[in-house]
């Protein structure tokens, strides 16, 4: 009986690295989504700053 139980027992695969890889991939995806959200949130502010910089450059050039 003991020998039969050992033969029928299937080897358990080690899935540690699969779990580690899945966790890392999930974390990278979450970080990318947060960064994208920040970029979308601050896009109007960035555009306004670029417009102000362009206007200041025009003023400096027009004084000469």
PDB file of C-alpha atoms in Angstrom:
ATOM      1  CA  UNK A   1       0.000   0.000   0.000  1.00  0.00           C
ATOM      2  CA  UNK A   2       2.771   2.406   0.910  1.00  0.00           C
ATOM      3  CA  UNK A   3       4.615   1.739  -2.341  1.00  0.00           C
ATOM      4  CA  UNK A   4       1.424   2.230  -4.393  1.00  0.00           C
ATOM      5  CA  UNK A   5       0.747   5.591  -2.698  1.00  0.00           C
ATOM      6  CA  UNK A   6       4.219   6.805  -3.608  1.00  0.00           C
ATOM      7  CA  UNK A   7       3.809   5.796  -7.245  1.00  0.00           C
ATOM      8  CA  UNK A   8       0.393   7.472  -7.651  1.00  0.00           C
ATOM      9  CA  UNK A   9       1.507  10.727  -6.009  1.00  0.00           C
ATOM     10  CA  UNK A  10       2.212  13.246  -8.752  1.00  0.00           C
ATOM     11  CA  UNK A  11       5.151  15.592  -8.255  1.00  0.00           C
ATOM     12  CA  UNK A  12       4.052  19.064  -7.199  1.00  0.00           C
ATOM     13  CA  UNK A  13       5.468  21.747  -9.460  1.00  0.00           C
ATOM     14  CA  UNK A  14       7.142  24.703  -7.814  1.00  0.00           C
ATOM     15  CA  UNK A  15       5.257  27.768  -8.971  1.00  0.00           C
ATOM     16  CA  UNK A  16       7.130  30.250  -6.769  1.00  0.00           C
ATOM     17  CA  UNK A  17       8.768  32.062  -9.688  1.00  0.00           C
ATOM     18  CA  UNK A  18       5.478  32.129 -11.582  1.00  0.00           C
ATOM     19  CA  UNK A  19       3.871  33.917  -8.630  1.00  0.00           C
ATOM     20  CA  UNK A  20       6.833  36.288  -8.298  1.00  0.00           C
ATOM     21  CA  UNK A  21       6.690  37.124 -12.017  1.00  0.00           C
ATOM     22  CA  UNK A  22       2.934  37.677 -11.898  1.00  0.00           C
ATOM     23  CA  UNK A  23       3.234  39.946  -8.881  1.00  0.00           C
ATOM     24  CA  UNK A  24       5.996  42.011 -10.491  1.00  0.00           C
ATOM     25  CA  UNK A  25       4.036  42.321 -13.745  1.00  0.00           C
ATOM     26  CA  UNK A  26       0.948  43.446 -11.825  1.00  0.00           C
ATOM     27  CA  UNK A  27       2.928  46.048  -9.874  1.00  0.00           C
ATOM     28  CA  UNK A  28       4.491  47.419 -13.067  1.00  0.00           C
ATOM     29  CA  UNK A  29       1.060  47.655 -14.683  1.00  0.00           C
ATOM     30  CA  UNK A  30      -0.362  49.542 -11.683  1.00  0.00           C
ATOM     31  CA  UNK A  31       2.584  51.955 -11.646  1.00  0.00           C
ATOM     32  CA  UNK A  32       2.211  52.599 -15.389  1.00  0.00           C
ATOM     33  CA  UNK A  33      -1.509  53.287 -14.972  1.00  0.00           C
ATOM     34  CA  UNK A  34      -0.877  55.744 -12.116  1.00  0.00           C
ATOM     35  CA  UNK A  35       1.788  57.573 -14.123  1.00  0.00           C
ATOM     36  CA  UNK A  36      -0.541  57.821 -17.125  1.00  0.00           C
ATOM     37  CA  UNK A  37      -3.284  59.184 -14.896  1.00  0.00           C
ATOM     38  CA  UNK A  38      -0.911  61.829 -13.499  1.00  0.00           C
ATOM     39  CA  UNK A  39       0.162  62.848 -16.997  1.00  0.00           C
ATOM     40  CA  UNK A  40      -3.453  63.267 -18.085  1.00  0.00           C
ATOM     41  CA  UNK A  41      -4.295  65.242 -14.948  1.00  0.00           C
ATOM     42  CA  UNK A  42      -1.409  67.694 -15.323  1.00  0.00           C
ATOM     43  CA  UNK A  43      -1.529  68.052 -19.120  1.00  0.00           C
ATOM     44  CA  UNK A  44      -3.576  71.312 -19.048  1.00  0.00           C
ATOM     45  CA  UNK A  45      -1.177  72.843 -16.515  1.00  0.00           C
ATOM     46  CA  UNK A  46       1.824  71.853 -18.620  1.00  0.00           C
ATOM     47  CA  UNK A  47       0.202  73.338 -21.720  1.00  0.00           C
ATOM     48  CA  UNK A  48      -0.494  76.606 -19.867  1.00  0.00           C
ATOM     49  CA  UNK A  49       3.128  76.828 -18.690  1.00  0.00           C
ATOM     50  CA  UNK A  50       4.380  76.248 -22.239  1.00  0.00           C
ATOM     51  CA  UNK A  51       2.076  78.995 -23.534  1.00  0.00           C
ATOM     52  CA  UNK A  52       3.303  81.420 -20.865  1.00  0.00           C
ATOM     53  CA  UNK A  53       6.915  80.612 -21.723  1.00  0.00           C
ATOM     54  CA  UNK A  54       6.198  81.194 -25.408  1.00  0.00           C
ATOM     55  CA  UNK A  55       4.557  84.550 -24.628  1.00  0.00           C
ATOM     56  CA  UNK A  56       7.520  85.629 -22.507  1.00  0.00           C
ATOM     57  CA  UNK A  57       9.886  84.730 -25.344  1.00  0.00           C
ATOM     58  CA  UNK A  58       7.816  86.818 -27.747  1.00  0.00           C
ATOM     59  CA  UNK A  59       8.004  89.795 -25.390  1.00  0.00           C
ATOM     60  CA  UNK A  60      11.751  89.545 -25.077  1.00  0.00           C
ATOM     61  CA  UNK A  61      12.192  89.282 -28.843  1.00  0.00           C
ATOM     62  CA  UNK A  62       9.830  92.173 -29.580  1.00  0.00           C
ATOM     63  CA  UNK A  63      11.721  94.639 -27.303  1.00  0.00           C
ATOM     64  CA  UNK A  64      14.807  94.597 -29.509  1.00  0.00           C
TER      65      UNK A  64
END
